[in-house]
Amino acid sequence: MNYTISSNELENVHVNKTSIIVDVELSRFSRELLTFAAVVTVIIMVAGVIGNLLTILALIKCPKIRNVASTFIMSLCVADFIFCLFVLPFSSSRFIHGGWIHGPLLCTLFPFLRYGNIGVSLLSIAMITINRYVMIAHYSSYNRIYKTKYIAVMIVLCWSLSYGMILPTLFGIWGKFGKDMKLGTCSIIPDENGRSAKTPLFIIAFLIPCIAICCCYARIFWVVRSSELRIRKHAVDQYCVANNEGNQQLNKKKEEIKLLKVRRNEWRITQMVLVIFLSYLFCYLPITIVKVTDKDVKYPGIINL
């Protein structure tokens, strides 16, 4: 007796095979570990939504704290707010259910929104750092560089570059967004031609901003340290001769002291941004290195958690 298999039956066989692959990969993680990851994700989500929302409202409601840096901080908060509100719920769901259950459309939009907002956050931190660098190291040029129209262009560039780099992947031109069967999650996967934008994007979008931030902080440290040493070395002489030359020298030193105070005040804000950057680096550097080097997913725990 001959039997024929319909196309629907073949499709069901393929689906079942896929499910088996996913279950095998997800079986590497214990139920306790997935539950812990889900709880931590929910805590971060709630804290992030509330914290970023309060910061945005404070920046809007309080004119006294509005300045150039606060504009970039607001861009950072908006990106993080969107990330916590729309990305982390799906991440926690993946840990709870042991895989992706929200269909192919959201499986495409989820990584697009995730990677786009991560890029905006890092570029916003870079813009804040560069702003601090110009304020401290090139104070005389600050007002000329940070005009309202230029600030708007910088913020637009942060968002357009972050999402523009992954638009080819969204449309399947250079890799594509979809379900990674080795991880049981939605990410950047190779397209039909075997091309993937994952490695170039992680290197360009992560490495270049980090190098720029580190260079700015190195220069800021040097400028602040040099200014303090110069002021100490050329302290105002209490017994300065009261003549024209002496008065000019005294006025010059007063200006240097005033500039040093400005730099110290700006340095406090810069230290806060440095803490944010180091926290960001601590969270994303390990996973970035693993995603670039671990193409066969030998360490899925790091990538998933």
Short mmCIF file of C-alpha atoms in Angstrom, two decimals:
data_model
loop_
_atom_site.label_atom_id
_atom_site.label_comp_id
_atom_site.label_asym_id
_atom_site.label_seq_id
_atom_site.Cartn_x
_atom_site.Cartn_y
_atom_site.Cartn_z
CA MET A 1 0.00 0.00 0.00
CA ASN A 2 1.39 3.44 -0.96
CA TYR A 3 1.11 6.44 1.33
CA THR A 4 1.46 10.10 0.33
CA ILE A 5 2.35 12.92 2.69
CA SER A 6 0.61 16.24 2.19
CA SER A 7 2.37 19.61 2.39
CA ASN A 8 0.58 20.38 5.68
CA GLU A 9 1.96 17.20 7.22
CA LEU A 10 5.45 18.10 6.04
CA GLU A 11 5.06 21.55 7.58
CA ASN A 12 3.96 19.99 10.88
CA VAL A 13 7.01 17.73 10.83
CA HIS A 14 9.23 20.79 10.29
CA VAL A 15 7.57 22.70 13.13
CA ASN A 16 7.92 19.75 15.51
CA LYS A 17 11.58 19.40 14.55
CA THR A 18 12.14 23.08 15.25
CA SER A 19 10.43 22.80 18.63
CA ILE A 20 12.65 19.86 19.53
CA ILE A 21 15.77 21.91 18.67
CA VAL A 22 14.62 24.81 20.80
CA ASP A 23 13.71 22.56 23.74
CA VAL A 24 17.11 20.89 23.60
CA GLU A 25 18.89 24.25 23.68
CA LEU A 26 16.71 25.66 26.46
CA SER A 27 17.20 22.50 28.53
CA ARG A 28 20.70 23.78 29.30
CA PHE A 29 19.12 26.19 31.80
CA SER A 30 17.52 25.10 35.05
CA ARG A 31 14.01 26.24 35.94
CA GLU A 32 15.41 28.03 38.99
CA LEU A 33 17.89 30.00 36.88
CA LEU A 34 15.20 31.07 34.40
CA THR A 35 12.90 32.11 37.24
CA PHE A 36 15.67 34.13 38.87
CA ALA A 37 16.43 35.83 35.54
CA ALA A 38 12.74 36.65 35.07
CA VAL A 39 12.46 38.18 38.56
CA VAL A 40 15.60 40.28 38.10
CA THR A 41 14.37 41.46 34.69
CA VAL A 42 11.01 42.53 36.15
CA ILE A 43 12.74 44.42 38.98
CA ILE A 44 15.00 46.23 36.51
CA MET A 45 11.99 46.96 34.29
CA VAL A 46 9.92 48.52 37.10
CA ALA A 47 12.85 50.51 38.49
CA GLY A 48 13.83 51.68 35.00
CA VAL A 49 10.33 52.79 34.02
CA ILE A 50 9.78 54.72 37.27
CA GLY A 51 13.29 56.18 37.48
CA ASN A 52 13.51 57.33 33.88
CA LEU A 53 9.96 58.71 33.91
CA LEU A 54 10.66 60.74 37.06
CA THR A 55 13.88 62.07 35.55
CA ILE A 56 12.11 63.11 32.34
CA LEU A 57 9.36 64.88 34.31
CA ALA A 58 11.92 66.61 36.53
CA LEU A 59 13.83 67.91 33.51
CA ILE A 60 10.60 69.18 31.96
CA LYS A 61 9.13 70.74 35.11
CA CYS A 62 12.27 72.39 36.52
CA PRO A 63 13.70 75.16 34.29
CA LYS A 64 16.62 75.71 36.69
CA ILE A 65 18.21 72.38 35.81
CA ARG A 66 17.75 72.72 32.07
CA ASN A 67 21.02 73.03 30.19
CA VAL A 68 22.80 71.40 27.29
CA ALA A 69 23.79 68.33 29.29
CA SER A 70 20.23 67.85 30.55
CA THR A 71 19.01 67.76 26.94
CA PHE A 72 21.25 64.79 26.18
CA ILE A 73 20.34 63.23 29.53
CA MET A 74 16.67 63.46 28.55
CA SER A 75 17.44 61.70 25.26
CA LEU A 76 19.18 58.96 27.26
CA CYS A 77 16.23 58.68 29.65
CA VAL A 78 13.70 58.45 26.80
CA ALA A 79 15.70 55.64 25.17
CA ASP A 80 16.03 53.76 28.46
CA PHE A 81 12.35 54.32 29.26
CA ILE A 82 11.31 52.81 25.91
CA PHE A 83 13.73 49.93 26.48
CA CYS A 84 12.33 49.16 29.94
CA LEU A 85 8.70 49.56 28.87
CA PHE A 86 8.69 47.68 25.55
CA VAL A 87 11.75 45.40 25.52
CA LEU A 88 12.20 44.05 29.04
CA PRO A 89 8.62 42.67 29.32
CA PHE A 90 9.32 40.35 26.38
CA SER A 91 12.67 39.39 27.90
CA SER A 92 11.01 38.40 31.17
CA SER A 93 8.32 36.50 29.24
CA ARG A 94 11.03 34.54 27.44
CA PHE A 95 12.54 33.48 30.76
CA ILE A 96 9.14 32.60 32.24
CA HIS A 97 7.96 30.51 29.28
CA GLY A 98 11.37 29.10 28.39
CA GLY A 99 11.30 30.52 24.87
CA TRP A 100 9.69 32.97 22.49
CA ILE A 101 5.89 32.65 22.28
CA HIS A 102 4.83 35.98 20.74
CA GLY A 103 4.91 35.16 17.03
CA PRO A 104 7.13 36.12 14.07
CA LEU A 105 6.10 39.80 13.77
CA LEU A 106 7.07 40.70 17.33
CA CYS A 107 10.13 38.48 16.92
CA THR A 108 11.24 40.93 14.23
CA LEU A 109 10.29 44.13 16.07
CA PHE A 110 11.69 43.04 19.45
CA PRO A 111 15.39 42.90 18.46
CA PHE A 112 14.98 45.97 16.23
CA LEU A 113 13.73 48.02 19.18
CA ARG A 114 16.22 46.41 21.55
CA TYR A 115 19.36 47.06 19.54
CA GLY A 116 18.14 50.47 18.37
CA ASN A 117 17.60 51.72 21.91
CA ILE A 118 20.89 50.30 23.13
CA GLY A 119 22.59 52.26 20.35
CA VAL A 120 20.74 55.46 21.28
CA SER A 121 21.71 55.04 24.93
CA LEU A 122 25.38 54.57 24.17
CA LEU A 123 25.49 57.47 21.68
CA SER A 124 23.66 59.70 24.17
CA ILE A 125 26.28 58.86 26.81
CA ALA A 126 28.96 59.67 24.23
CA MET A 127 27.29 63.03 23.48
CA ILE A 128 27.14 63.88 27.19
CA THR A 129 30.81 62.96 27.60
CA ILE A 130 31.85 65.06 24.60
CA ASN A 131 29.78 67.93 26.00
CA ARG A 132 31.63 67.65 29.33
CA TYR A 133 34.93 67.51 27.47
CA VAL A 134 34.22 70.70 25.50
CA MET A 135 32.99 72.47 28.64
CA ILE A 136 36.12 71.58 30.61
CA ALA A 137 38.86 71.54 27.96
CA HIS A 138 37.55 74.13 25.46
CA TYR A 139 35.42 76.45 27.56
CA SER A 140 35.87 79.45 25.23
CA SER A 141 34.35 77.53 22.29
CA TYR A 142 31.46 76.01 24.23
CA ASN A 143 28.72 78.52 23.42
CA ARG A 144 29.67 78.56 19.76
CA ILE A 145 29.46 74.78 19.44
CA TYR A 146 26.36 74.14 21.55
CA LYS A 147 23.74 76.34 19.96
CA THR A 148 20.11 75.21 20.01
CA LYS A 149 20.02 74.15 16.36
CA TYR A 150 23.26 72.20 16.68
CA ILE A 151 22.01 70.42 19.79
CA ALA A 152 18.85 69.37 17.93
CA VAL A 153 20.96 68.00 15.07
CA MET A 154 23.12 66.01 17.51
CA ILE A 155 20.09 64.39 19.14
CA VAL A 156 18.51 63.57 15.78
CA LEU A 157 21.80 62.00 14.68
CA CYS A 158 21.92 59.84 17.82
CA TRP A 159 18.51 58.34 17.03
CA SER A 160 18.81 58.19 13.24
CA LEU A 161 22.26 56.57 13.28
CA SER A 162 21.27 53.98 15.87
CA TYR A 163 18.16 52.86 14.02
CA GLY A 164 19.54 53.60 10.55
CA MET A 165 22.36 51.08 10.99
CA ILE A 166 19.88 48.25 11.60
CA LEU A 167 17.30 49.20 8.95
CA PRO A 168 19.03 46.98 6.32
CA THR A 169 18.70 44.08 8.76
CA LEU A 170 15.03 44.90 9.38
CA PHE A 171 14.33 44.65 5.64
CA GLY A 172 16.45 41.52 5.20
CA ILE A 173 19.10 43.24 3.08
CA TRP A 174 22.02 42.51 5.42
CA GLY A 175 21.10 39.66 7.72
CA LYS A 176 17.63 39.66 9.25
CA PHE A 177 15.77 39.69 12.55
CA GLY A 178 14.29 36.37 13.55
CA LYS A 179 14.36 33.48 15.98
CA ASP A 180 17.79 32.13 16.78
CA MET A 181 17.17 28.41 17.26
CA LYS A 182 20.38 27.98 19.24
CA LEU A 183 19.23 30.48 21.85
CA GLY A 184 15.45 30.25 21.70
CA THR A 185 15.26 34.03 21.40
CA CYS A 186 14.88 36.67 18.71
CA SER A 187 18.06 38.30 17.48
CA ILE A 188 20.08 39.04 14.34
CA ILE A 189 20.41 35.88 12.26
CA PRO A 190 21.93 35.17 8.83
CA ASP A 191 19.76 35.86 5.79
CA GLU A 192 19.15 33.48 2.88
CA ASN A 193 22.65 34.25 1.54
CA GLY A 194 24.30 33.48 4.86
CA ARG A 195 25.11 37.13 5.58
CA SER A 196 24.76 38.55 9.09
CA ALA A 197 25.29 42.10 10.34
CA LYS A 198 25.78 41.00 13.95
CA THR A 199 29.57 41.18 14.21
CA PRO A 200 30.07 44.45 12.25
CA LEU A 201 27.21 46.14 14.10
CA PHE A 202 28.45 45.11 17.54
CA ILE A 203 31.98 46.26 16.73
CA ILE A 204 31.02 49.58 15.08
CA ALA A 205 28.09 50.56 17.29
CA PHE A 206 29.80 49.55 20.54
CA LEU A 207 33.54 49.87 20.06
CA ILE A 208 33.74 53.29 18.37
CA PRO A 209 31.55 55.15 20.92
CA CYS A 210 33.44 53.48 23.78
CA ILE A 211 36.79 54.57 22.35
CA ALA A 212 35.50 58.14 21.92
CA ILE A 213 34.22 58.19 25.51
CA CYS A 214 37.49 56.83 26.91
CA CYS A 215 39.54 59.38 24.94
CA CYS A 216 37.36 62.24 26.20
CA TYR A 217 37.69 61.11 29.81
CA ALA A 218 41.45 60.73 29.49
CA ARG A 219 41.66 64.29 28.18
CA ILE A 220 39.29 65.59 30.90
CA PHE A 221 41.40 63.98 33.64
CA TRP A 222 44.52 65.56 32.18
CA VAL A 223 42.98 69.05 31.88
CA VAL A 224 41.51 69.05 35.40
CA ARG A 225 44.72 67.74 36.92
CA SER A 226 46.88 70.22 34.98
CA SER A 227 44.64 73.13 36.01
CA GLU A 228 44.87 72.26 39.69
CA LEU A 229 48.66 71.92 39.52
CA ARG A 230 48.97 75.20 37.66
CA ILE A 231 46.82 77.08 40.18
CA ARG A 232 48.78 75.63 43.08
CA LYS A 233 52.08 76.47 41.46
CA HIS A 234 51.06 80.02 40.61
CA ALA A 235 49.17 80.82 43.81
CA VAL A 236 48.24 84.43 44.33
CA ASP A 237 51.02 86.21 46.13
CA GLN A 238 49.59 87.72 49.29
CA TYR A 239 52.29 90.35 49.19
CA CYS A 240 51.69 91.31 45.56
CA VAL A 241 53.05 94.75 44.72
CA ALA A 242 50.18 97.16 44.02
CA ASN A 243 51.18 98.41 40.60
CA ASN A 244 49.71 98.05 37.14
CA GLU A 245 51.71 94.97 36.32
CA GLY A 246 50.89 93.46 39.66
CA ASN A 247 47.18 94.22 39.27
CA GLN A 248 47.12 92.66 35.82
CA GLN A 249 48.83 89.56 37.16
CA LEU A 250 46.39 89.43 40.06
CA ASN A 251 43.39 89.74 37.73
CA LYS A 252 44.79 87.02 35.51
CA LYS A 253 45.15 84.67 38.45
CA LYS A 254 41.63 85.48 39.63
CA GLU A 255 40.35 84.49 36.19
CA GLU A 256 42.30 81.23 36.39
CA ILE A 257 40.83 80.50 39.82
CA LYS A 258 37.32 81.25 38.53
CA LEU A 259 37.87 78.93 35.56
CA LEU A 260 39.13 76.23 37.90
CA LYS A 261 35.95 76.50 39.98
CA VAL A 262 33.85 76.13 36.83
CA ARG A 263 35.84 73.07 35.84
CA ARG A 264 35.42 71.55 39.30
CA ASN A 265 31.64 72.04 39.16
CA GLU A 266 31.47 70.51 35.70
CA TRP A 267 33.71 67.68 36.88
CA ARG A 268 31.08 66.63 39.42
CA ILE A 269 28.54 66.15 36.62
CA THR A 270 31.21 64.41 34.55
CA GLN A 271 31.85 61.95 37.38
CA MET A 272 28.14 61.04 37.41
CA VAL A 273 28.21 60.38 33.67
CA LEU A 274 31.36 58.29 34.13
CA VAL A 275 29.54 56.08 36.65
CA ILE A 276 26.68 55.62 34.15
CA PHE A 277 29.14 54.71 31.39
CA LEU A 278 31.04 52.23 33.56
CA SER A 279 27.75 50.60 34.58
CA TYR A 280 26.75 50.38 30.93
CA LEU A 281 30.15 48.94 30.05
CA PHE A 282 29.93 46.39 32.87
CA CYS A 283 26.52 45.20 31.65
CA TYR A 284 27.13 45.08 27.90
CA LEU A 285 30.86 44.50 27.35
CA PRO A 286 30.85 40.78 28.31
CA ILE A 287 27.80 39.98 26.20
CA THR A 288 29.20 41.98 23.27
CA ILE A 289 32.49 40.09 23.35
CA VAL A 290 30.69 36.74 23.56
CA LYS A 291 28.30 37.57 20.71
CA VAL A 292 31.20 38.53 18.46
CA THR A 293 33.47 35.59 19.33
CA ASP A 294 31.05 32.78 20.28
CA LYS A 295 29.42 32.21 16.90
CA ASP A 296 28.63 28.57 17.70
CA VAL A 297 26.96 29.55 21.00
CA LYS A 298 29.21 27.54 23.30
CA TYR A 299 28.27 29.84 26.19
CA PRO A 300 24.53 30.47 25.82
CA GLY A 301 24.14 31.38 29.49
CA ILE A 302 26.07 34.62 29.05
CA ILE A 303 24.18 35.58 25.89
CA ASN A 304 20.75 34.82 27.32
CA LEU A 305 21.28 36.37 30.76
#
